[in-house]
């Protein structure tokens, strides 16, 4: 009797294994919940298509990849992919999405600082940008992005940006165009003691105009090539040169140049808003000045590389690390200040140095953290009754410990900026709140190499 029972169990397991490996044909793909998004936009992100013959084991892997690419479009709050049998050897795949709210008319409110914490140190309300904008993240339901911006305050700006990710039938070729005009009454003309220096005037002292067109090739789901060509113009008041003779090339008050940029990106993260697994590799080379405008042209080449890796260690534990580097090639000893950015700007920073900038021509930065998921992803039905774009709310909380290090090479102003040409490092603890619409709020306490403790708040993913 025991032998018979063992035989039956083994037989069932073999049949299940055979069923999982047996090929089935995807007879139909049904998309649900796409009130605005075109069906072809969603189908483009799938790792399978109608007519494919796959095993059910392979389908689970393809389903995970498809969920990942759909998530990273930032078009949907929730994604569910399932299948059901239709006829012998055939299945129907159902892709159900919950769309986000795409059109955001509203107010511009941003800080003219490197981050929230550097602004909070002085609470200077003159360094606030405000205005109006209209943004459509899914224009015409084709994942096209349109932004119109009218900004006042510390920096007056008017701009437009239009991106079309797919202009051919296979949606592998995209185009984009953007332009803006801006002027300032106050500018950052240099740095000393690793803090930015400003000059303010009642009249406008800097004007900028920029125009750019780009092509983007996406032959595979996870790979992107981009090529951009543009023209930049910068005009400053003569008084700026009395504060910094190297603000623009050769002590000029005007710089106009064409530029060419090529970039490659391989995106394999599970969620670009707050990744827990996967990696991203992003490399670009930027040629500023093409020799087309002889009198005012600059000739400078910059290379930038970023690699982020995210691992699930098991259970609720995760680990992430990031390596970012920049190198500048310039045919003169002095790189103009307007064109050089070291650590402390945008995403190029190390935690614990939020109140500083480390200007320089080249840099390398390493960031790492280990995190524990204190609260697993929870979904709450809010039932606002206004729009289903907000009815489902999800959140999770992570506790993390981190350690960062960075090195900036400055061959120009290192005498007045002591953090350059020295290894800087920091460590600390943080608490991250993650919710829908890629909203991240981070509370972090850190101690840097100088022994300075700090508590900081951030609103985006650190790695």
Short mmCIF file of C-alpha atoms in Angstrom, two decimals:
data_model
loop_
_atom_site.label_atom_id
_atom_site.label_comp_id
_atom_site.label_asym_id
_atom_site.label_seq_id
_atom_site.Cartn_x
_atom_site.Cartn_y
_atom_site.Cartn_z
CA UNK A 1 0.00 0.00 0.00
CA UNK A 2 2.85 2.36 0.88
CA UNK A 3 4.59 1.59 -2.43
CA UNK A 4 1.38 2.28 -4.35
CA UNK A 5 0.93 5.63 -2.59
CA UNK A 6 4.52 6.63 -3.35
CA UNK A 7 4.05 5.60 -6.98
CA UNK A 8 0.88 7.73 -7.30
CA UNK A 9 2.57 10.79 -5.72
CA UNK A 10 5.60 10.50 -8.03
CA UNK A 11 3.32 10.08 -11.04
CA UNK A 12 1.36 13.23 -10.20
CA UNK A 13 4.58 15.21 -9.68
CA UNK A 14 5.89 14.02 -13.05
CA UNK A 15 2.66 15.00 -14.77
CA UNK A 16 2.73 18.44 -13.15
CA UNK A 17 6.34 18.92 -14.23
CA UNK A 18 5.49 17.80 -17.76
CA UNK A 19 2.51 20.21 -17.81
CA UNK A 20 4.70 23.10 -16.68
CA UNK A 21 7.25 22.37 -19.41
CA UNK A 22 4.72 21.70 -22.17
CA UNK A 23 4.47 24.46 -24.76
CA UNK A 24 1.28 26.46 -25.04
CA UNK A 25 0.34 29.12 -27.56
CA UNK A 26 -0.72 32.62 -26.53
CA UNK A 27 -3.92 32.83 -28.54
CA UNK A 28 -5.03 36.28 -27.36
CA UNK A 29 -3.89 39.16 -25.13
CA UNK A 30 -6.67 41.17 -23.49
CA UNK A 31 -5.89 44.56 -21.93
CA UNK A 32 -8.25 45.90 -19.25
CA UNK A 33 -8.34 49.18 -17.34
CA UNK A 34 -6.65 51.31 -19.99
CA UNK A 35 -9.17 54.13 -20.12
CA UNK A 36 -6.70 56.50 -21.76
CA UNK A 37 -3.57 54.53 -22.60
CA UNK A 38 -3.52 53.04 -26.09
CA UNK A 39 -3.34 49.27 -26.18
CA UNK A 40 -0.19 49.28 -28.34
CA UNK A 41 1.64 51.27 -25.66
CA UNK A 42 1.00 48.47 -23.16
CA UNK A 43 1.70 45.65 -25.61
CA UNK A 44 5.09 47.24 -26.42
CA UNK A 45 6.21 46.70 -22.82
CA UNK A 46 5.36 42.99 -22.73
CA UNK A 47 8.08 40.33 -23.02
CA UNK A 48 5.70 38.13 -25.03
CA UNK A 49 3.26 38.61 -27.91
CA UNK A 50 0.27 36.94 -29.47
CA UNK A 51 1.23 33.71 -31.26
CA UNK A 52 4.24 32.93 -29.05
CA UNK A 53 4.67 29.32 -27.94
CA UNK A 54 6.00 29.14 -24.40
CA UNK A 55 6.02 26.84 -21.41
CA UNK A 56 4.06 27.86 -18.32
CA UNK A 57 7.31 27.99 -16.36
CA UNK A 58 8.73 30.47 -18.88
CA UNK A 59 5.52 32.48 -18.74
CA UNK A 60 6.01 33.20 -15.04
CA UNK A 61 9.42 34.70 -15.78
CA UNK A 62 8.07 36.68 -18.75
CA UNK A 63 5.18 37.92 -16.60
CA UNK A 64 7.63 39.26 -14.00
CA UNK A 65 9.68 41.05 -16.68
CA UNK A 66 6.55 42.53 -18.24
CA UNK A 67 5.29 43.78 -14.88
CA UNK A 68 8.69 45.39 -14.33
CA UNK A 69 8.74 47.26 -17.66
CA UNK A 70 5.12 48.38 -17.29
CA UNK A 71 5.86 49.64 -13.77
CA UNK A 72 8.82 51.65 -15.04
CA UNK A 73 6.68 53.52 -17.56
CA UNK A 74 5.27 55.42 -14.55
CA UNK A 75 1.84 55.23 -16.19
CA UNK A 76 0.16 52.78 -13.79
CA UNK A 77 -0.35 52.40 -10.05
CA UNK A 78 -1.19 48.68 -10.16
CA UNK A 79 -0.52 45.93 -12.74
CA UNK A 80 -1.87 42.38 -12.79
CA UNK A 81 -1.02 39.79 -15.46
CA UNK A 82 -2.78 36.42 -15.52
CA UNK A 83 -3.76 33.69 -17.96
CA UNK A 84 -6.54 31.16 -18.46
CA UNK A 85 -6.86 28.17 -20.81
CA UNK A 86 -8.84 28.68 -23.98
CA UNK A 87 -8.51 25.48 -25.97
CA UNK A 88 -6.12 22.54 -25.91
CA UNK A 89 -2.60 23.94 -26.05
CA UNK A 90 -3.77 27.59 -25.97
CA UNK A 91 -4.08 30.30 -23.32
CA UNK A 92 -5.52 33.80 -23.05
CA UNK A 93 -3.40 36.39 -21.27
CA UNK A 94 -5.15 39.19 -19.40
CA UNK A 95 -3.25 42.39 -18.55
CA UNK A 96 -5.15 44.52 -16.05
CA UNK A 97 -3.85 47.99 -15.19
CA UNK A 98 -4.92 50.81 -12.90
CA UNK A 99 -3.96 54.07 -14.56
CA UNK A 100 -2.44 57.03 -12.78
CA UNK A 101 -3.63 60.60 -13.03
CA UNK A 102 -1.70 62.02 -15.98
CA UNK A 103 -2.57 65.72 -16.30
CA UNK A 104 -1.11 67.92 -13.58
CA UNK A 105 -1.95 71.61 -13.87
CA UNK A 106 -0.72 73.47 -10.88
CA UNK A 107 1.83 75.68 -9.23
CA UNK A 108 5.57 75.63 -9.61
CA UNK A 109 7.23 75.62 -6.19
CA UNK A 110 10.90 74.72 -6.10
CA UNK A 111 13.96 75.73 -4.14
CA UNK A 112 16.96 77.40 -5.80
CA UNK A 113 19.31 75.26 -3.74
CA UNK A 114 21.13 71.97 -4.18
CA UNK A 115 18.60 70.28 -1.87
CA UNK A 116 15.90 71.02 0.70
CA UNK A 117 18.34 70.85 3.62
CA UNK A 118 20.71 73.54 2.28
CA UNK A 119 17.71 75.84 1.80
CA UNK A 120 16.35 75.11 5.27
CA UNK A 121 19.66 76.18 6.81
CA UNK A 122 19.01 79.86 5.92
CA UNK A 123 15.29 79.75 5.02
CA UNK A 124 15.86 82.41 2.36
CA UNK A 125 12.46 82.92 0.72
CA UNK A 126 14.10 84.93 -2.07
CA UNK A 127 15.54 81.62 -3.29
CA UNK A 128 12.19 80.09 -4.11
CA UNK A 129 10.89 79.56 -7.62
CA UNK A 130 7.14 79.78 -8.13
CA UNK A 131 4.78 79.88 -11.08
CA UNK A 132 2.42 77.75 -13.15
CA UNK A 133 2.87 74.59 -15.15
CA UNK A 134 0.80 72.15 -17.16
CA UNK A 135 2.11 68.61 -17.58
CA UNK A 136 0.59 65.66 -19.38
CA UNK A 137 2.48 62.42 -18.74
CA UNK A 138 0.40 60.42 -21.24
CA UNK A 139 -0.55 62.86 -24.00
CA UNK A 140 -2.91 61.33 -26.59
CA UNK A 141 -2.68 58.07 -24.61
CA UNK A 142 0.60 57.27 -26.38
CA UNK A 143 2.98 57.83 -23.44
CA UNK A 144 3.97 61.16 -24.94
CA UNK A 145 5.08 63.77 -22.42
CA UNK A 146 4.22 67.46 -22.74
CA UNK A 147 5.28 70.13 -20.25
CA UNK A 148 4.63 73.88 -20.32
CA UNK A 149 6.23 75.94 -17.55
CA UNK A 150 5.99 79.57 -16.49
CA UNK A 151 8.24 80.31 -13.54
CA UNK A 152 8.98 83.41 -11.47
CA UNK A 153 10.98 84.07 -8.32
CA UNK A 154 14.69 83.44 -7.93
CA UNK A 155 14.87 82.38 -11.59
CA UNK A 156 12.42 83.54 -14.22
CA UNK A 157 11.85 80.85 -16.80
CA UNK A 158 9.53 79.88 -19.62
CA UNK A 159 9.92 76.47 -21.19
CA UNK A 160 8.35 73.70 -23.24
CA UNK A 161 9.23 70.01 -23.49
CA UNK A 162 7.62 67.44 -25.83
CA UNK A 163 8.68 63.79 -25.98
CA UNK A 164 7.30 61.09 -28.29
CA UNK A 165 8.66 57.65 -27.33
CA UNK A 166 7.47 55.82 -30.46
CA UNK A 167 7.16 57.26 -33.96
CA UNK A 168 7.50 53.98 -35.90
CA UNK A 169 5.22 50.96 -35.97
CA UNK A 170 7.40 48.90 -33.63
CA UNK A 171 7.72 51.88 -31.25
CA UNK A 172 11.49 51.48 -31.12
CA UNK A 173 12.35 55.04 -32.25
CA UNK A 174 11.44 58.15 -30.29
CA UNK A 175 12.01 61.88 -30.65
CA UNK A 176 11.92 64.87 -28.37
CA UNK A 177 12.28 68.62 -28.38
CA UNK A 178 12.72 71.12 -25.58
CA UNK A 179 13.53 74.80 -25.23
CA UNK A 180 13.58 77.40 -22.51
CA UNK A 181 14.44 81.01 -21.80
CA UNK A 182 15.50 82.14 -18.32
CA UNK A 183 16.94 85.16 -16.56
CA UNK A 184 18.21 85.78 -13.04
CA UNK A 185 18.76 88.68 -10.67
CA UNK A 186 20.98 86.49 -8.48
CA UNK A 187 23.52 83.89 -9.58
CA UNK A 188 25.95 81.45 -7.99
CA UNK A 189 29.30 82.73 -9.31
CA UNK A 190 31.68 80.50 -7.32
CA UNK A 191 32.33 78.64 -4.09
CA UNK A 192 34.53 79.03 -1.01
CA UNK A 193 34.85 76.75 2.02
CA UNK A 194 32.69 74.39 -0.05
CA UNK A 195 29.69 76.72 0.13
CA UNK A 196 28.18 78.48 -2.86
CA UNK A 197 28.81 82.21 -3.33
CA UNK A 198 26.04 84.45 -4.66
CA UNK A 199 25.75 87.90 -6.17
CA UNK A 200 22.38 89.66 -6.25
CA UNK A 201 21.31 92.76 -8.16
CA UNK A 202 18.11 94.69 -8.73
CA UNK A 203 18.53 94.23 -12.48
CA UNK A 204 18.79 90.95 -14.37
CA UNK A 205 22.43 89.82 -14.51
CA UNK A 206 22.18 86.52 -16.41
CA UNK A 207 20.18 85.32 -19.40
CA UNK A 208 20.03 81.77 -20.76
CA UNK A 209 18.47 80.29 -23.86
CA UNK A 210 18.54 76.60 -24.76
CA UNK A 211 17.15 74.52 -27.61
CA UNK A 212 17.52 70.74 -27.96
CA UNK A 213 16.31 68.00 -30.24
CA UNK A 214 16.90 64.32 -29.52
CA UNK A 215 16.49 60.84 -30.95
CA UNK A 216 16.04 57.75 -28.79
CA UNK A 217 16.44 54.19 -30.02
CA UNK A 218 15.03 51.33 -27.97
CA UNK A 219 15.66 48.13 -29.95
CA UNK A 220 15.14 45.96 -26.87
CA UNK A 221 12.90 46.44 -23.85
CA UNK A 222 15.72 47.15 -21.43
CA UNK A 223 18.20 49.05 -23.64
CA UNK A 224 18.08 52.68 -24.78
CA UNK A 225 20.38 54.73 -26.97
CA UNK A 226 19.90 58.49 -27.07
CA UNK A 227 21.46 61.18 -29.25
CA UNK A 228 20.85 64.87 -28.53
CA UNK A 229 21.89 67.99 -30.43
CA UNK A 230 21.35 71.49 -29.12
CA UNK A 231 22.36 75.11 -28.82
CA UNK A 232 22.99 76.98 -25.55
CA UNK A 233 23.46 80.71 -25.06
CA UNK A 234 24.55 82.37 -21.80
CA UNK A 235 24.88 86.14 -21.32
CA UNK A 236 26.01 87.76 -18.05
CA UNK A 237 26.44 91.29 -16.79
CA UNK A 238 30.04 92.59 -16.82
CA UNK A 239 29.97 92.91 -13.03
CA UNK A 240 30.09 89.11 -12.65
CA UNK A 241 33.60 89.05 -14.12
CA UNK A 242 34.78 91.26 -11.25
CA UNK A 243 33.80 88.47 -8.86
CA UNK A 244 34.98 85.52 -10.96
CA UNK A 245 37.07 86.06 -14.09
CA UNK A 246 36.59 82.38 -15.01
CA UNK A 247 32.82 82.26 -14.77
CA UNK A 248 32.61 82.03 -18.60
CA UNK A 249 35.50 81.21 -20.99
CA UNK A 250 38.27 83.80 -21.24
CA UNK A 251 36.59 86.40 -19.02
CA UNK A 252 33.78 86.88 -21.55
CA UNK A 253 30.27 87.99 -20.78
CA UNK A 254 28.74 85.77 -23.45
CA UNK A 255 29.07 82.10 -24.41
CA UNK A 256 27.20 80.42 -27.23
CA UNK A 257 27.87 76.88 -28.35
CA UNK A 258 26.39 73.82 -29.98
CA UNK A 259 26.60 70.52 -28.16
CA UNK A 260 26.22 66.83 -28.95
CA UNK A 261 25.37 64.15 -26.42
CA UNK A 262 25.27 60.36 -26.74
CA UNK A 263 24.03 58.11 -23.99
CA UNK A 264 23.34 54.44 -23.40
CA UNK A 265 21.16 53.06 -20.63
CA UNK A 266 20.36 49.50 -19.61
CA UNK A 267 17.46 49.48 -17.17
CA UNK A 268 16.81 46.25 -15.26
CA UNK A 269 15.45 47.58 -11.94
CA UNK A 270 12.13 46.30 -10.68
CA UNK A 271 10.85 49.83 -9.92
CA UNK A 272 12.66 53.01 -10.91
CA UNK A 273 10.87 55.00 -8.20
CA UNK A 274 12.24 52.86 -5.35
CA UNK A 275 14.10 49.78 -6.62
CA UNK A 276 14.71 46.71 -4.51
CA UNK A 277 16.07 44.30 -7.13
CA UNK A 278 17.95 44.60 -10.40
CA UNK A 279 20.47 47.07 -11.77
CA UNK A 280 20.86 50.08 -14.04
CA UNK A 281 23.86 51.08 -16.13
CA UNK A 282 23.88 54.59 -17.60
CA UNK A 283 26.80 56.08 -19.53
CA UNK A 284 27.01 59.26 -21.57
CA UNK A 285 29.53 61.46 -23.33
CA UNK A 286 28.84 65.13 -23.86
CA UNK A 287 30.71 67.34 -26.33
CA UNK A 288 30.10 71.00 -25.53
CA UNK A 289 31.31 73.10 -28.43
CA UNK A 290 31.51 71.70 -31.95
CA UNK A 291 33.61 74.40 -33.58
CA UNK A 292 30.60 75.77 -35.44
CA UNK A 293 30.64 79.13 -33.63
CA UNK A 294 34.25 80.24 -33.66
CA UNK A 295 34.23 83.42 -31.61
CA UNK A 296 32.30 82.40 -28.51
CA UNK A 297 32.58 78.62 -28.63
CA UNK A 298 33.81 76.45 -25.79
CA UNK A 299 35.48 73.10 -26.46
CA UNK A 300 34.93 70.66 -23.61
CA UNK A 301 34.16 66.94 -23.36
CA UNK A 302 32.58 65.27 -20.35
CA UNK A 303 32.10 61.58 -19.66
CA UNK A 304 29.67 60.32 -17.02
CA UNK A 305 29.04 56.75 -15.84
CA UNK A 306 26.55 55.44 -13.27
CA UNK A 307 26.01 51.86 -12.10
CA UNK A 308 23.45 50.97 -9.43
CA UNK A 309 22.92 47.44 -8.12
CA UNK A 310 20.04 46.26 -5.92
CA UNK A 311 19.84 42.83 -4.25
CA UNK A 312 17.26 40.97 -2.20
CA UNK A 313 19.21 39.26 0.59
CA UNK A 314 16.26 37.19 1.74
CA UNK A 315 13.20 37.77 3.86
CA UNK A 316 12.77 41.49 4.46
CA UNK A 317 16.44 42.39 3.92
CA UNK A 318 17.79 44.30 0.90
CA UNK A 319 21.13 45.73 -0.13
CA UNK A 320 22.02 48.43 -2.67
CA UNK A 321 25.17 50.10 -3.91
CA UNK A 322 25.95 52.80 -6.44
CA UNK A 323 29.06 53.93 -8.29
CA UNK A 324 29.10 57.22 -10.19
CA UNK A 325 32.02 58.88 -11.96
CA UNK A 326 32.68 61.93 -14.11
CA UNK A 327 35.71 63.05 -16.10
CA UNK A 328 36.19 66.37 -17.91
CA UNK A 329 38.49 67.00 -20.87
CA UNK A 330 39.22 70.68 -21.48
CA UNK A 331 41.89 72.34 -23.62
CA UNK A 332 42.74 74.97 -20.99
CA UNK A 333 43.92 74.91 -17.38
CA UNK A 334 40.78 76.64 -16.10
CA UNK A 335 37.42 75.02 -16.66
CA UNK A 336 34.87 77.90 -16.54
CA UNK A 337 32.82 77.79 -13.36
CA UNK A 338 29.52 77.84 -15.27
CA UNK A 339 30.41 74.48 -16.84
CA UNK A 340 31.87 72.58 -13.89
CA UNK A 341 29.86 70.66 -11.34
CA UNK A 342 31.32 68.31 -8.77
CA UNK A 343 29.52 66.59 -5.91
CA UNK A 344 26.58 68.21 -4.17
CA UNK A 345 24.38 68.89 -7.19
CA UNK A 346 21.24 66.97 -8.22
CA UNK A 347 21.79 63.20 -7.87
CA UNK A 348 25.59 63.55 -7.65
CA UNK A 349 26.02 63.77 -3.89
CA UNK A 350 27.02 61.75 -0.86
CA UNK A 351 24.84 61.74 2.24
CA UNK A 352 26.10 63.73 5.20
CA UNK A 353 27.33 66.59 2.97
CA UNK A 354 23.95 68.07 2.11
CA UNK A 355 25.06 71.54 3.24
CA UNK A 356 28.19 71.56 1.06
CA UNK A 357 29.20 71.53 -2.58
CA UNK A 358 32.52 70.06 -3.69
CA UNK A 359 33.26 71.72 -7.01
CA UNK A 360 35.75 70.14 -9.37
CA UNK A 361 36.49 68.79 -12.81
CA UNK A 362 36.40 65.06 -12.02
CA UNK A 363 34.77 62.98 -9.31
CA UNK A 364 33.93 59.49 -8.14
CA UNK A 365 31.22 58.63 -5.62
CA UNK A 366 30.23 55.36 -3.96
CA UNK A 367 27.01 54.89 -2.01
CA UNK A 368 25.72 51.81 -0.22
CA UNK A 369 22.93 50.87 2.14
CA UNK A 370 21.37 47.84 3.72
CA UNK A 371 17.68 48.08 4.48
CA UNK A 372 15.02 46.18 6.38
CA UNK A 373 11.37 46.34 5.32
CA UNK A 374 9.77 47.45 8.54
CA UNK A 375 6.26 47.49 7.06
CA UNK A 376 5.54 45.34 4.03
CA UNK A 377 3.64 46.86 1.13
CA UNK A 378 0.11 47.64 2.30
CA UNK A 379 -2.78 48.54 0.01
CA UNK A 380 -5.64 50.67 1.32
CA UNK A 381 -8.94 51.39 -0.44
CA UNK A 382 -9.61 55.07 0.14
CA UNK A 383 -12.93 55.19 -1.75
CA UNK A 384 -12.77 58.89 -2.50
CA UNK A 385 -15.41 58.47 -5.19
CA UNK A 386 -13.63 61.08 -7.32
CA UNK A 387 -11.42 59.01 -9.59
CA UNK A 388 -10.06 55.48 -9.38
CA UNK A 389 -6.59 56.98 -10.01
CA UNK A 390 -6.47 57.78 -6.27
CA UNK A 391 -8.82 55.22 -4.74
CA UNK A 392 -6.11 52.61 -4.10
CA UNK A 393 -3.24 53.75 -1.92
CA UNK A 394 -0.17 51.66 -1.17
CA UNK A 395 2.73 52.28 1.19
CA UNK A 396 5.71 50.57 2.79
CA UNK A 397 8.39 51.61 5.29
CA UNK A 398 12.09 50.72 5.32
CA UNK A 399 14.74 51.12 8.01
CA UNK A 400 18.25 51.40 6.58
CA UNK A 401 21.90 51.88 7.45
CA UNK A 402 24.19 53.50 4.89
CA UNK A 403 27.78 54.38 4.14
CA UNK A 404 28.97 56.73 1.36
CA UNK A 405 32.34 57.94 0.08
CA UNK A 406 33.42 60.42 -2.56
CA UNK A 407 36.48 62.05 -4.08
CA UNK A 408 36.56 65.22 -6.18
CA UNK A 409 39.56 66.38 -8.21
CA UNK A 410 39.81 70.18 -8.33
CA UNK A 411 42.84 71.64 -10.06
CA UNK A 412 41.58 75.24 -9.86
CA UNK A 413 40.07 76.29 -6.52
CA UNK A 414 41.20 73.58 -4.12
CA UNK A 415 42.95 76.16 -1.92
CA UNK A 416 39.60 77.71 -0.96
CA UNK A 417 37.58 74.47 -1.01
CA UNK A 418 39.29 72.07 1.43
CA UNK A 419 36.93 69.14 0.85
CA UNK A 420 38.27 68.71 -2.69
CA UNK A 421 41.26 66.46 -3.41
CA UNK A 422 40.55 64.54 -0.22
CA UNK A 423 38.52 61.41 0.39
CA UNK A 424 35.22 62.22 2.08
CA UNK A 425 33.01 59.62 3.72
CA UNK A 426 29.91 59.38 5.86
CA UNK A 427 27.67 56.86 7.60
CA UNK A 428 24.24 56.90 9.19
CA UNK A 429 20.74 55.55 9.68
CA UNK A 430 17.53 56.37 7.86
CA UNK A 431 13.82 55.72 7.61
CA UNK A 432 12.13 55.65 4.19
CA UNK A 433 8.41 56.00 3.48
CA UNK A 434 7.43 54.79 0.00
CA UNK A 435 4.01 55.23 -1.55
CA UNK A 436 2.24 55.53 -4.89
CA UNK A 437 3.03 58.00 -7.69
CA UNK A 438 6.73 57.28 -6.95
CA UNK A 439 6.57 59.38 -3.78
CA UNK A 440 9.50 58.78 -1.41
CA UNK A 441 10.15 60.61 1.88
CA UNK A 442 13.43 59.89 3.65
CA UNK A 443 14.53 60.89 7.14
CA UNK A 444 18.25 60.42 7.72
CA UNK A 445 20.77 61.03 10.46
CA UNK A 446 24.44 60.94 9.51
CA UNK A 447 27.99 61.73 10.62
CA UNK A 448 30.60 62.76 8.05
CA UNK A 449 34.38 62.54 8.07
CA UNK A 450 34.64 65.90 9.84
CA UNK A 451 32.59 64.50 12.72
CA UNK A 452 29.62 66.73 11.93
CA UNK A 453 26.27 65.15 12.84
CA UNK A 454 23.21 66.05 10.80
CA UNK A 455 19.55 65.24 10.32
CA UNK A 456 18.23 65.58 6.77
CA UNK A 457 15.02 65.10 4.79
CA UNK A 458 14.95 63.97 1.16
CA UNK A 459 12.18 63.35 -1.35
CA UNK A 460 13.65 60.85 -3.78
CA UNK A 461 15.34 57.48 -3.81
CA UNK A 462 19.01 57.65 -2.65
CA UNK A 463 20.33 54.92 -5.00
#
